[in-house]
């Protein structure tokens, strides 16, 4: 029996932070639908709920086992290990994407002359320290970070109140149907389905996991929806042409020429939440590798993994445009097996073979 | 040993954390305003107004700050991006655009299309989308050299005129976001205020008395201040301002205290499009020298004001219809209300707009008549 190190509350808050770490990704489904980007976000929340049920059902059926353990029980030792390795690769991919995103944001907007690699290294070094101190400590931090970010989001919505134009939301459903399908697919797999990574930690979480999973997802996803709605109501059609809608919207804050140029606040938010997201993923990667390899301690491979993530991030995309193109059109297909097909297949196989842990 | 390890791993953070993009403030040319025109060679003449921080905010003869508080750098270039580099070379410092307030465009350049310039403004990470746009008939070198008592830097002076426009309903100020939003939307028209040098005043000052009409990104005409107001009534942009009307030989003048316009577009089964605008205006009477207004005939005065507003609206509407420029955003209204109808009618929109029926209902309330109730001229009779 593994020790229950994580409290349910911390688990939930960490999931909220994890989802908020994806607000930079709104651009992946915004250009297609312009001012209607809130529709796939809302539809995505509804369509992800069954997935959340699947994830938490897996966690409760196999209590005491992480995702890798579950794979080995359900698919057998060899196939299970292969599937776990695929999952680990998927986690590496989204970690790289997140790292690349936050690094590119900094080098594009804040320090244009600094090479991106510097930001990647700085982020990964900080995350490595966090990962070495253990997932339970990362999740404990969530509360303080979330409080800070929530306050700043509420304040900046209030400050933008005079720029909000509700007409920007009209008309609805004016695009081709296939574009909605594409965007919903993207949003379900891209930020929302990524919470599958929390299955790596459910076995060390105390309390009601179903409730923790559901609350964490709902609050996190709704906060993304609120941010999208804020950006649309301020930017309108221009939402489709700017690179980072949240940042561009906050740059418009101007209260009587006095309270202005406070967009640096949003970069704090982005750093904090990206840190949470990357740390959680990073932890999942190293713990997963340790479990597949059958070693108890994962700490010795943290730095090595960090270097690999940095290298991938540096090599990944030459410019932001390529990344947006990848995120908009291709990533969803890559992520579908891991977020939708495999969890459902695992649950069905488990039910058919009447497998469970006590 | 462990401490050494920790220190070693912190070392890269210390080294890499050094500010790569750090620039001392004295090494920056802080740009307050950018102006573009077409030069003699048919290329772009770019003027960047750079603030001289040590001379701002100090009175003349105050020792150090006796010079001008700004310098204008004029360069010729093919594209704006190239021009900025040249301006940087000329000023010996790095051009820093983050504090830029305005983009002033000469009329000649506006007629050729301003999108290439906006593209630069939007792409540049230092610039915000709320840079104010202005058109000018004057030479940009002259206009960027006019200051006032309160504003030592011409660019801030022009920007303040734009902000004042919103308060006195003399025109609509337009920033980059609003202009590109208009370009992205279905309506093809947009307005940008025209700023000119007022040579009659002493010392020379600037004024905004007319508005440039844009079709897509090209300037196609001008509207006077009154004509601009005709658009603002329908667009719900009226905040303050003066309005004058005549009735039975009396001239009434009133201050607009507030005005609210509700506009709706209708489309019937035969694809006939019409617009209905309900305008609620609150007036404070400022001139009634014969004491004409009484409880009995206040209705007539209200009606006279309503007619005045209607005539302003319809005069401009006719002009806009003739040039087929939808600066009101009717097309976008239709798209928002019924996008299927818009998709059907898109090709015919120019004709529809030309014959568009616009029904204006005005409800005027005269809130007060000032500190005197009666007129002296009437009392002496």
XYZ file of C-alpha atoms in Angstrom:
739
model
C 0.000 0.000 0.000
C 1.406 3.336 -1.016
C 1.233 6.269 1.314
C -1.528 8.774 0.580
C 0.573 11.877 0.277
C -1.780 14.233 -1.558
C -4.905 15.721 -0.042
C -8.039 15.857 -2.164
C -8.146 19.636 -1.881
C -4.607 20.030 -3.196
C -5.375 17.608 -6.011
C -8.373 19.689 -7.100
C -6.526 22.985 -6.902
C -3.574 21.583 -8.812
C -5.946 20.559 -11.603
C -7.434 24.058 -11.755
C -3.937 25.525 -12.024
C -3.004 22.928 -14.620
C -5.936 23.925 -16.828
C -5.273 27.623 -16.371
C -1.739 26.953 -17.549
C -3.310 26.311 -20.928
C -4.837 29.752 -21.437
C -1.992 30.578 -23.808
C -3.312 27.829 -26.055
C -6.656 29.512 -26.762
C -5.124 30.620 -30.041
C -5.312 27.022 -31.264
C -9.037 27.127 -31.700
C -9.640 30.874 -31.976
C -8.581 31.623 -35.578
C -11.021 29.111 -37.013
C -14.071 30.456 -35.297
C -13.064 34.030 -34.531
C -15.656 35.563 -32.195
C -17.371 32.222 -31.711
C -14.408 30.611 -29.961
C -16.453 30.372 -26.769
C -18.747 27.805 -28.416
C -16.161 25.022 -28.742
C -14.918 25.851 -25.246
C -18.401 25.396 -23.803
C -19.164 22.343 -25.930
C -15.751 20.981 -25.016
C -16.536 21.201 -21.302
C -19.758 19.235 -21.797
C -18.115 16.641 -24.025
C -15.144 16.187 -21.704
C -17.351 15.397 -18.701
C -17.834 11.732 -19.783
C -14.061 11.491 -20.211
C -13.583 12.814 -16.697
C -15.972 10.095 -15.522
C -13.839 7.512 -17.366
C -10.621 8.821 -15.793
C -12.042 8.835 -12.279
C -13.634 5.412 -12.809
C -10.201 4.087 -13.758
C -8.717 5.689 -10.670
C -11.337 4.236 -8.318
C -11.455 0.786 -9.948
C -7.716 0.463 -9.610
C -7.127 2.336 -6.407
C -3.530 2.170 -5.330
C -2.289 1.943 -8.926
C -1.012 4.734 -11.125
C -1.694 4.940 -14.851
C 1.346 2.752 -15.583
C 0.215 0.189 -13.019
C -3.288 0.155 -14.501
C -1.899 -0.451 -17.988
C 0.111 -3.415 -16.746
C -2.874 -4.984 -14.992
C -5.245 -4.510 -17.911
C -3.039 -5.210 -20.921
C -0.499 -7.553 -19.402
C 3.053 -6.814 -18.427
C 4.699 -6.371 -21.855
C 1.870 -4.553 -23.664
C 1.186 -2.503 -20.557
C 4.771 -1.285 -20.423
C 4.684 -0.357 -24.117
C 1.468 1.624 -23.646
C 2.953 3.324 -20.579
C 5.992 4.304 -22.640
C 3.690 5.793 -25.266
C 1.929 7.768 -22.551
C 5.249 9.010 -21.252
C 6.162 10.160 -24.727
C 2.829 11.954 -24.968
C 3.498 13.702 -21.662
C 6.930 14.732 -22.903
C 5.323 16.157 -26.032
C 2.840 18.333 -24.161
C 5.513 19.422 -21.694
C 7.652 20.513 -24.618
C 4.714 22.316 -26.185
C 3.959 24.181 -22.944
C 7.600 25.053 -22.396
C 7.915 26.255 -25.961
C 4.768 28.312 -25.609
C 5.731 30.199 -22.482
C 9.325 30.632 -23.691
C 8.189 31.970 -27.061
C 5.782 34.330 -25.378
C 8.601 35.834 -23.339
C 11.051 36.085 -26.170
C 8.437 37.542 -28.545
C 6.855 40.089 -26.278
C 9.032 40.889 -23.343
C 12.696 40.297 -24.192
C 12.950 40.026 -27.977
C 16.733 39.836 -28.174
C 17.100 36.988 -25.730
C 17.282 33.541 -27.315
C 14.344 31.298 -26.522
C 16.647 28.630 -25.101
C 17.427 30.882 -22.138
C 13.785 30.913 -21.106
C 13.456 27.176 -21.630
C 16.465 26.538 -19.424
C 15.263 28.896 -16.710
C 11.772 27.398 -16.624
C 13.010 23.808 -16.643
C 15.641 24.466 -13.969
C 13.001 25.899 -11.648
C 10.584 23.080 -12.435
C 13.324 20.513 -11.847
C 13.827 21.774 -8.308
C 10.089 21.520 -7.764
C 9.941 18.015 -9.201
C 12.821 16.845 -7.037
C 10.927 18.000 -3.977
C 8.013 15.754 -4.952
C 4.556 16.055 -6.455
C 2.856 16.511 -3.080
C 4.825 19.690 -2.474
C 4.058 21.032 -5.942
C 0.372 20.477 -5.349
C 0.519 22.134 -1.920
C 1.801 25.273 -3.592
C -1.259 25.402 -5.815
C -3.470 27.155 -3.286
C -1.274 30.229 -2.902
C -0.606 30.490 -6.628
C -4.259 30.051 -7.509
C -5.307 32.749 -5.037
C -2.889 35.195 -6.645
C -3.990 34.381 -10.188
C -7.699 34.489 -9.360
C -7.383 37.933 -7.833
C -5.489 39.244 -10.831
C -7.982 37.766 -13.332
C -10.924 39.300 -11.468
C -9.181 42.664 -11.230
C -8.310 42.788 -14.899
C -11.830 41.860 -15.937
C -13.082 44.793 -13.851
C -10.491 47.108 -15.376
C -11.517 46.064 -18.867
C -15.216 46.581 -18.114
C -15.441 49.779 -20.154
C -14.025 48.070 -23.248
C -16.465 45.187 -23.179
C -18.890 45.129 -26.093
C -21.479 42.382 -25.922
C -22.357 42.831 -29.605
C -19.040 41.162 -30.363
C -20.606 37.769 -29.670
C -23.049 37.991 -32.591
C -23.820 36.239 -34.878
C -23.563 32.702 -33.538
C -23.222 29.504 -35.582
C -22.378 31.432 -38.734
C -19.412 29.254 -39.766
C -19.302 25.915 -41.496
C -20.208 22.995 -39.258
C -16.906 21.185 -39.820
C -15.001 24.078 -38.254
C -16.904 23.618 -35.005
C -16.123 19.906 -35.069
C -12.448 20.631 -35.589
C -12.350 23.218 -32.812
C -14.233 21.038 -30.342
C -11.873 18.168 -31.121
C -8.917 20.457 -30.496
C -10.256 21.822 -27.243
C -11.247 18.409 -25.859
C -7.829 16.900 -26.545
C -5.675 19.933 -26.077
C -6.265 21.614 -22.765
C -9.132 19.583 -21.308
C -8.161 15.978 -22.045
C -4.660 16.623 -20.785
C -5.921 16.146 -17.222
C -5.452 12.433 -17.948
C -1.979 13.061 -16.550
C -3.472 13.276 -13.058
C -4.082 9.505 -13.240
C -0.383 9.238 -12.474
C -1.093 10.658 -9.001
C -4.547 9.378 -8.070
C -3.054 6.364 -6.284
C -1.371 8.587 -3.728
C -4.348 10.906 -3.260
C -6.641 10.617 -0.269
C -10.340 11.454 -0.189
C -12.995 11.223 -2.861
C -11.171 11.073 -6.183
C -14.300 11.322 -8.339
C -15.312 14.538 -6.636
C -11.778 15.907 -6.799
C -11.467 15.153 -10.486
C -14.871 16.604 -11.387
C -14.537 19.804 -9.337
C -10.994 20.425 -10.494
C -11.927 19.991 -14.110
C -15.125 22.056 -13.962
C -13.600 25.040 -12.168
C -10.466 24.969 -14.308
C -12.348 24.649 -17.571
C -14.859 27.348 -16.636
C -12.010 29.711 -15.820
C -10.624 29.133 -19.323
C -14.086 29.832 -20.720
C -14.316 33.088 -18.740
C -10.951 34.210 -20.061
C -12.009 33.437 -23.647
C -15.261 35.347 -23.173
C -13.339 38.311 -21.770
C -11.002 38.351 -24.760
C -13.820 38.102 -27.305
C -15.871 40.805 -25.656
C -12.889 43.146 -25.805
C -11.234 42.225 -29.094
C -14.190 40.996 -31.187
C -13.239 39.931 -34.705
C -9.662 41.010 -34.120
C -9.405 37.945 -31.835
C -8.605 35.951 -34.965
C -5.553 37.961 -36.030
C -3.631 38.589 -32.812
C -1.110 36.045 -31.539
C -1.850 36.152 -27.813
C -5.424 37.408 -27.313
C -5.251 37.668 -23.508
C -2.117 39.759 -23.623
C -3.410 41.988 -26.406
C -6.684 42.537 -24.523
C -4.919 43.489 -21.301
C -2.702 45.921 -23.144
C -5.807 47.953 -23.867
C -6.436 48.695 -20.184
C -6.308 52.437 -19.814
C -8.099 54.091 -16.940
C -7.726 57.854 -17.472
C -4.100 57.482 -18.601
C -3.179 56.608 -15.022
C -3.802 52.928 -14.637
C -2.265 51.608 -17.814
C 0.520 49.353 -19.081
C -0.260 46.708 -16.517
C -0.094 43.822 -18.978
C 3.001 42.615 -17.223
C 0.568 41.242 -14.623
C -0.735 38.729 -17.105
C 2.776 37.542 -17.791
C 3.050 36.780 -14.054
C -0.098 34.700 -14.356
C 1.224 32.915 -17.378
C 4.525 32.114 -15.713
C 2.901 30.891 -12.510
C 0.350 28.692 -14.192
C 2.778 27.371 -16.798
C 5.101 26.480 -13.941
C 2.335 24.416 -12.331
C 1.433 22.731 -15.594
C 4.983 21.914 -16.585
C 5.884 20.704 -13.088
C 2.927 18.342 -12.898
C 3.677 16.916 -16.346
C 7.375 16.721 -15.596
C 6.654 14.802 -12.396
C 4.395 12.418 -14.280
C 7.154 11.762 -16.810
C 9.892 10.951 -14.314
C 7.635 8.933 -12.021
C 6.299 7.067 -15.038
C 9.778 6.224 -16.261
C 10.771 5.055 -12.789
C 7.725 2.835 -12.590
C 8.163 1.327 -16.057
C 11.846 0.732 -15.414
C 11.078 -0.723 -12.001
C 13.244 1.615 -9.981
C 11.971 3.145 -6.789
C 13.712 6.482 -6.916
C 13.068 8.875 -9.737
C 15.140 11.785 -8.491
C 18.328 10.799 -10.278
C 16.709 11.159 -13.701
C 15.112 14.573 -13.177
C 18.022 16.562 -14.585
C 18.483 14.230 -17.530
C 14.822 14.528 -18.425
C 15.061 18.296 -18.095
C 17.854 18.420 -20.638
C 15.830 16.312 -23.043
C 12.815 18.621 -22.668
C 14.978 21.681 -23.269
C 16.516 20.117 -26.381
C 13.116 19.167 -27.783
C 11.780 22.637 -27.076
C 14.720 24.262 -28.834
C 14.473 21.966 -31.836
C 10.690 21.853 -31.938
C 9.457 24.892 -33.784
C 11.340 27.535 -35.648
C 8.694 30.203 -35.216
C 5.447 30.771 -33.404
C 3.534 30.448 -36.633
C 4.563 26.812 -37.077
C 3.489 26.063 -33.563
C 0.058 27.609 -34.066
C -0.338 25.645 -37.296
C 0.608 22.431 -35.503
C -1.657 23.143 -32.544
C -4.592 24.086 -34.744
C -4.483 21.277 -37.248
C -2.399 18.307 -36.103
C -1.930 18.047 -32.374
C -5.528 16.977 -31.721
C -5.040 13.822 -33.795
C -1.834 12.994 -31.997
C -3.468 13.450 -28.594
C -6.732 11.624 -29.345
C -5.468 8.072 -28.621
C -4.077 9.106 -25.244
C -6.915 11.276 -24.004
C -9.935 9.501 -25.484
C -9.328 6.079 -27.060
C -6.899 4.423 -24.628
C -8.644 5.415 -21.368
C -12.006 4.220 -22.704
C -10.472 0.997 -24.057
C -8.759 0.399 -20.720
C -11.975 0.878 -18.774
C -13.983 -1.388 -21.110
C -11.338 -4.138 -20.980
C -11.197 -3.859 -17.221
C -14.960 -4.163 -16.908
C -15.121 -7.112 -19.341
C -12.326 -8.968 -17.601
C -13.718 -7.923 -14.207
C -10.337 -6.576 -13.178
C -9.839 -4.395 -10.181
C -7.540 -3.828 -7.249
C -8.746 -3.983 -3.725
C 29.863 18.797 -1.175
C 26.116 19.111 -1.385
C 26.303 22.870 -1.028
C 28.785 23.049 -3.875
C 26.440 21.004 -6.036
C 23.533 23.320 -5.297
C 25.695 26.343 -6.003
C 26.859 24.836 -9.274
C 23.311 24.200 -10.379
C 22.344 27.747 -9.450
C 25.221 29.137 -11.461
C 23.499 28.887 -14.837
C 20.484 30.702 -13.377
C 22.729 33.541 -12.300
C 24.502 33.668 -15.650
C 21.438 33.272 -17.804
C 19.251 35.467 -15.660
C 21.335 38.492 -16.620
C 19.136 40.754 -18.681
C 19.914 40.020 -22.277
C 17.520 42.595 -23.668
C 18.412 45.152 -21.053
C 18.712 48.708 -22.322
C 19.500 51.767 -20.274
C 16.771 54.363 -20.504
C 19.313 56.901 -21.746
C 20.056 54.616 -24.699
C 16.469 54.652 -25.893
C 14.746 57.027 -28.256
C 11.259 57.101 -26.793
C 8.880 57.744 -29.650
C 5.698 59.669 -28.797
C 4.259 60.029 -32.264
C 4.729 58.675 -35.767
C 3.686 60.515 -38.904
C 3.828 59.299 -42.492
C 3.415 61.046 -45.813
C 4.209 60.497 -49.475
C 7.417 62.227 -50.379
C 8.479 63.678 -53.739
C 9.896 60.368 -54.937
C 6.618 58.600 -54.289
C 8.072 56.766 -51.315
C 7.228 57.131 -47.654
C 8.375 60.122 -45.664
C 8.491 59.011 -42.047
C 8.607 61.394 -39.130
C 9.220 60.045 -35.653
C 8.824 62.351 -32.725
C 11.231 61.532 -29.955
C 10.916 62.906 -26.492
C 13.884 64.520 -24.773
C 13.141 63.511 -21.185
C 15.436 65.989 -19.465
C 13.592 68.922 -21.030
C 10.087 67.791 -20.202
C 8.226 69.340 -17.330
C 10.717 72.112 -16.626
C 10.030 75.731 -17.336
C 12.281 77.652 -19.680
C 15.441 79.103 -18.233
C 15.353 76.519 -15.500
C 19.001 75.771 -15.938
C 19.294 72.427 -17.596
C 15.934 72.096 -19.256
C 16.084 75.043 -21.580
C 15.929 73.132 -24.855
C 13.005 71.697 -26.779
C 11.269 68.788 -25.144
C 11.213 66.786 -28.368
C 13.087 66.193 -31.609
C 11.599 65.241 -34.932
C 13.498 62.799 -37.105
C 12.529 62.736 -40.733
C 13.607 59.898 -42.999
C 12.738 58.675 -46.479
C 12.020 55.018 -46.844
C 10.195 52.466 -48.959
C 8.582 50.690 -46.007
C 7.875 51.686 -42.460
C 10.108 48.956 -41.018
C 13.054 50.258 -43.024
C 12.288 53.811 -42.002
C 12.319 52.956 -38.293
C 15.801 51.479 -38.614
C 17.010 54.598 -40.400
C 15.415 56.803 -37.771
C 17.249 54.771 -35.126
C 20.532 55.294 -36.958
C 19.910 59.012 -37.181
C 19.065 59.385 -33.524
C 22.080 57.256 -32.490
C 19.817 55.392 -30.102
C 17.443 52.510 -30.255
C 13.926 53.429 -31.372
C 11.475 52.488 -28.632
C 7.861 52.549 -29.772
C 6.064 51.336 -26.680
C 4.964 54.818 -25.638
C 3.801 55.901 -29.058
C 0.394 57.594 -28.905
C -0.532 58.487 -32.466
C -0.135 57.568 -36.096
C -0.632 60.660 -38.226
C -1.204 60.023 -41.913
C -1.030 62.614 -44.661
C -4.120 62.926 -46.822
C -2.257 61.893 -49.949
C -1.060 58.689 -48.334
C -4.505 57.980 -46.847
C -5.978 58.083 -50.349
C -3.607 55.316 -51.430
C -4.484 53.009 -48.553
C -3.131 52.808 -45.034
C -3.130 49.059 -44.457
C 0.631 48.620 -45.164
C 1.317 51.062 -42.325
C -1.192 49.448 -39.979
C 0.388 46.064 -40.641
C 3.653 47.366 -39.233
C 1.912 48.941 -36.251
C 0.052 45.736 -35.431
C 3.007 43.419 -35.946
C 5.361 45.423 -33.780
C 5.371 43.835 -30.339
C 6.166 47.111 -28.638
C 3.024 48.809 -29.874
C -0.453 48.478 -28.504
C -3.627 48.336 -30.516
C -4.876 51.574 -28.979
C -2.606 53.890 -30.972
C -4.843 56.753 -32.160
C -5.169 57.410 -35.885
C -5.317 60.861 -37.463
C -5.293 62.229 -40.989
C -3.871 65.624 -41.848
C -4.040 67.959 -44.814
C -0.959 69.855 -43.694
C 2.655 68.969 -44.136
C 3.511 66.511 -41.390
C 6.702 68.395 -40.584
C 4.714 71.535 -39.816
C 1.978 69.879 -37.833
C 4.360 67.853 -35.692
C 5.923 71.120 -34.596
C 2.835 72.757 -33.119
C 2.640 72.756 -29.342
C 0.352 74.370 -26.877
C 0.749 75.901 -23.458
C -0.329 72.689 -21.763
C 1.282 70.189 -24.085
C 4.940 70.656 -24.833
C 5.054 67.645 -27.113
C 2.986 67.928 -30.324
C 2.142 64.213 -30.332
C 0.538 64.407 -26.886
C -1.252 67.563 -28.001
C -2.778 65.733 -30.976
C -3.662 62.727 -28.832
C -5.422 65.025 -26.352
C -7.483 66.473 -29.222
C -8.587 62.926 -29.991
C -9.632 62.326 -26.414
C -11.495 65.650 -26.329
C -13.431 64.615 -29.439
C -15.092 61.881 -27.470
C -16.287 64.472 -24.957
C -17.615 67.229 -27.210
C -19.037 65.078 -30.001
C -16.985 66.932 -32.606
C -15.973 63.700 -34.285
C -15.036 60.164 -33.491
C -11.551 59.238 -32.464
C -10.399 55.977 -33.842
C -7.653 53.655 -32.660
C -5.943 50.897 -34.573
C -8.100 48.166 -33.037
C -11.325 49.931 -34.004
C -10.103 50.607 -37.523
C -8.992 47.040 -38.238
C -12.183 45.749 -36.619
C -14.083 47.844 -39.170
C -11.936 46.354 -41.928
C -12.575 42.810 -40.711
C -16.303 43.355 -40.366
C -18.811 43.376 -43.171
C -19.303 47.129 -43.379
C -16.807 48.778 -45.654
C -16.619 52.290 -44.211
C -14.656 53.888 -41.429
C -13.945 57.366 -40.111
C -10.721 58.992 -38.950
C -10.560 62.572 -37.633
C -8.634 65.158 -39.637
C -6.364 67.422 -37.644
C -5.287 70.734 -39.135
C -3.207 73.718 -38.147
C -5.302 76.700 -37.144
C -3.217 79.582 -38.482
C -5.719 82.252 -37.435
C -5.109 81.694 -33.764
C -2.198 83.184 -31.898
C -0.075 81.260 -31.113
C -0.749 78.696 -33.815
C -2.842 75.820 -32.565
C -4.370 72.614 -33.855
C -8.010 71.794 -34.427
C -10.184 68.960 -35.572
C -13.016 70.260 -37.717
C -13.574 67.523 -40.227
C -13.444 63.774 -40.622
C -11.924 61.582 -43.300
C -14.176 58.901 -44.756
C -12.481 55.614 -45.523
C -13.728 52.870 -47.775
C -11.793 49.788 -46.723
C -8.350 51.285 -46.092
C -8.522 54.117 -48.627
C -9.674 57.632 -47.912
C -12.428 58.663 -50.309
C -13.793 61.901 -48.934
C -14.319 64.321 -46.102
C -17.144 65.257 -43.841
C -17.588 68.505 -41.943
C -18.098 68.427 -38.185
C -21.872 68.699 -38.566
C -21.983 65.963 -41.147
C -19.893 63.747 -38.878
C -22.442 64.312 -36.155
C -25.080 62.987 -38.521
C -23.279 59.676 -38.369
C -22.650 59.847 -34.649
C -26.356 60.238 -33.886
C -27.050 56.932 -35.582
C -23.961 55.269 -34.176
C -24.682 56.091 -30.549
C -21.503 58.113 -30.218
C -22.971 61.423 -29.059
C -21.868 62.383 -25.570
C -21.835 66.140 -25.279
C -22.108 69.033 -27.663
C -24.160 72.039 -28.689
C -27.188 72.066 -30.938
C -28.988 75.087 -32.365
C -32.372 75.381 -34.002
C -34.786 78.075 -35.168
C -38.507 78.422 -34.519
C -40.753 81.434 -35.312
C -37.722 83.655 -35.690
C -36.285 82.660 -32.323
C -32.934 80.986 -32.141
C -32.589 78.303 -29.476
C -29.372 76.811 -28.427
C -29.001 73.809 -26.179
C -26.359 71.641 -24.688
C -26.693 67.924 -25.235
C -26.463 66.393 -21.792
C -26.779 62.814 -22.861
C -28.022 60.874 -25.812
C -28.746 57.232 -26.337
C -29.443 55.566 -29.667
C -31.003 52.152 -30.070
C -30.706 50.845 -33.591
C -32.260 47.777 -35.092
C -32.187 46.363 -38.579
C -35.185 44.541 -40.046
C -35.455 42.214 -42.991
C -38.810 41.070 -44.311
C -39.796 38.039 -46.387
C -39.044 39.790 -49.664
C -35.517 40.578 -48.499
C -36.406 44.212 -48.014
C -34.080 45.738 -45.463
C -34.932 48.661 -43.235
C -33.405 50.314 -40.198
C -35.113 51.832 -37.218
C -33.265 54.113 -34.832
C -34.708 55.396 -31.563
C -32.811 58.337 -30.178
C -33.329 59.584 -26.644
C -31.726 62.952 -26.063
C -31.587 65.128 -23.003
C -31.072 68.852 -23.571
C -30.180 71.792 -21.344
C -31.435 75.036 -22.900
C -28.677 77.642 -23.161
C -30.256 80.351 -25.321
C -33.816 81.616 -25.379
C -33.533 85.426 -25.288
C -37.240 86.173 -25.798
C -38.410 83.692 -23.188
C -40.328 81.704 -25.760
C -40.348 78.421 -23.907
C -43.445 77.941 -21.774
C -45.376 74.899 -20.702
C -47.664 75.354 -23.714
C -45.169 75.532 -26.514
C -42.324 73.432 -25.161
C -43.567 70.668 -27.425
C -42.979 72.848 -30.464
C -39.430 73.580 -29.347
C -38.764 69.886 -28.834
C -40.105 69.204 -32.292
C -37.830 71.871 -33.765
C -34.792 70.274 -32.119
C -35.894 66.850 -33.337
C -36.185 68.185 -36.887
C -32.711 69.681 -36.595
C -31.243 66.334 -35.559
C -33.139 64.546 -38.327
C -31.867 66.944 -40.949
C -28.295 66.362 -39.720
C -28.812 62.613 -39.964
C -30.452 62.534 -43.384
C -28.026 65.003 -44.987
C -25.089 62.755 -44.166
C -26.994 59.600 -44.986
C -27.627 60.867 -48.504
C -23.969 61.665 -48.987
C -22.904 58.238 -47.734
C -25.457 56.469 -49.884
C -24.200 58.245 -52.979
C -20.649 57.134 -52.280
C -21.857 53.634 -51.293
C -19.855 53.782 -48.096
C -21.413 52.077 -45.117
C -19.753 53.930 -42.271
C -22.717 53.216 -40.001
C -22.093 49.494 -39.800
C -25.537 48.565 -41.162
C -24.044 45.624 -43.049
C -22.476 44.287 -39.855
C -25.831 44.809 -38.075
C -27.546 42.715 -40.711
C -24.836 40.062 -40.479
C -25.239 39.953 -36.722
C -29.028 39.747 -36.817
C -29.357 37.304 -39.710
C -26.152 35.998 -41.255
C -28.009 33.776 -43.720
C -29.774 36.794 -45.151
C -26.440 38.574 -45.334
C -24.887 35.706 -47.283
C -27.781 35.960 -49.763
C -27.629 39.723 -50.067
C -23.884 40.319 -49.899
C -23.463 40.837 -53.647
C -26.404 43.221 -53.821
C -25.515 45.152 -50.680
C -24.346 48.314 -52.477
C -27.752 48.698 -54.127
C -29.600 47.824 -50.944
C -27.595 50.369 -48.998
C -28.334 53.009 -51.619
C -32.080 52.587 -51.143
C -32.040 51.640 -47.473
C -35.014 52.981 -45.559
C -33.870 54.493 -42.292
C -36.619 55.389 -39.847
C -35.492 57.824 -37.169
C -37.569 58.437 -34.051
C -36.348 61.132 -31.753
C -37.483 61.635 -28.223
C -36.252 64.900 -26.746
C -36.514 65.839 -23.152
C -35.630 69.333 -22.054
C -34.317 68.802 -18.569
C -33.654 72.368 -17.556
C -33.660 75.873 -18.919
C -30.816 77.309 -16.913
C -30.610 79.538 -13.855
C -33.195 82.023 -15.121
C -36.807 81.125 -15.807
C -37.851 84.196 -17.765
C -36.233 86.509 -20.204
C -35.586 90.183 -19.338
C -36.750 91.257 -22.782
C -40.116 89.684 -22.061
C -40.356 91.108 -18.549
C -39.852 94.677 -19.832
C -42.722 94.440 -22.307
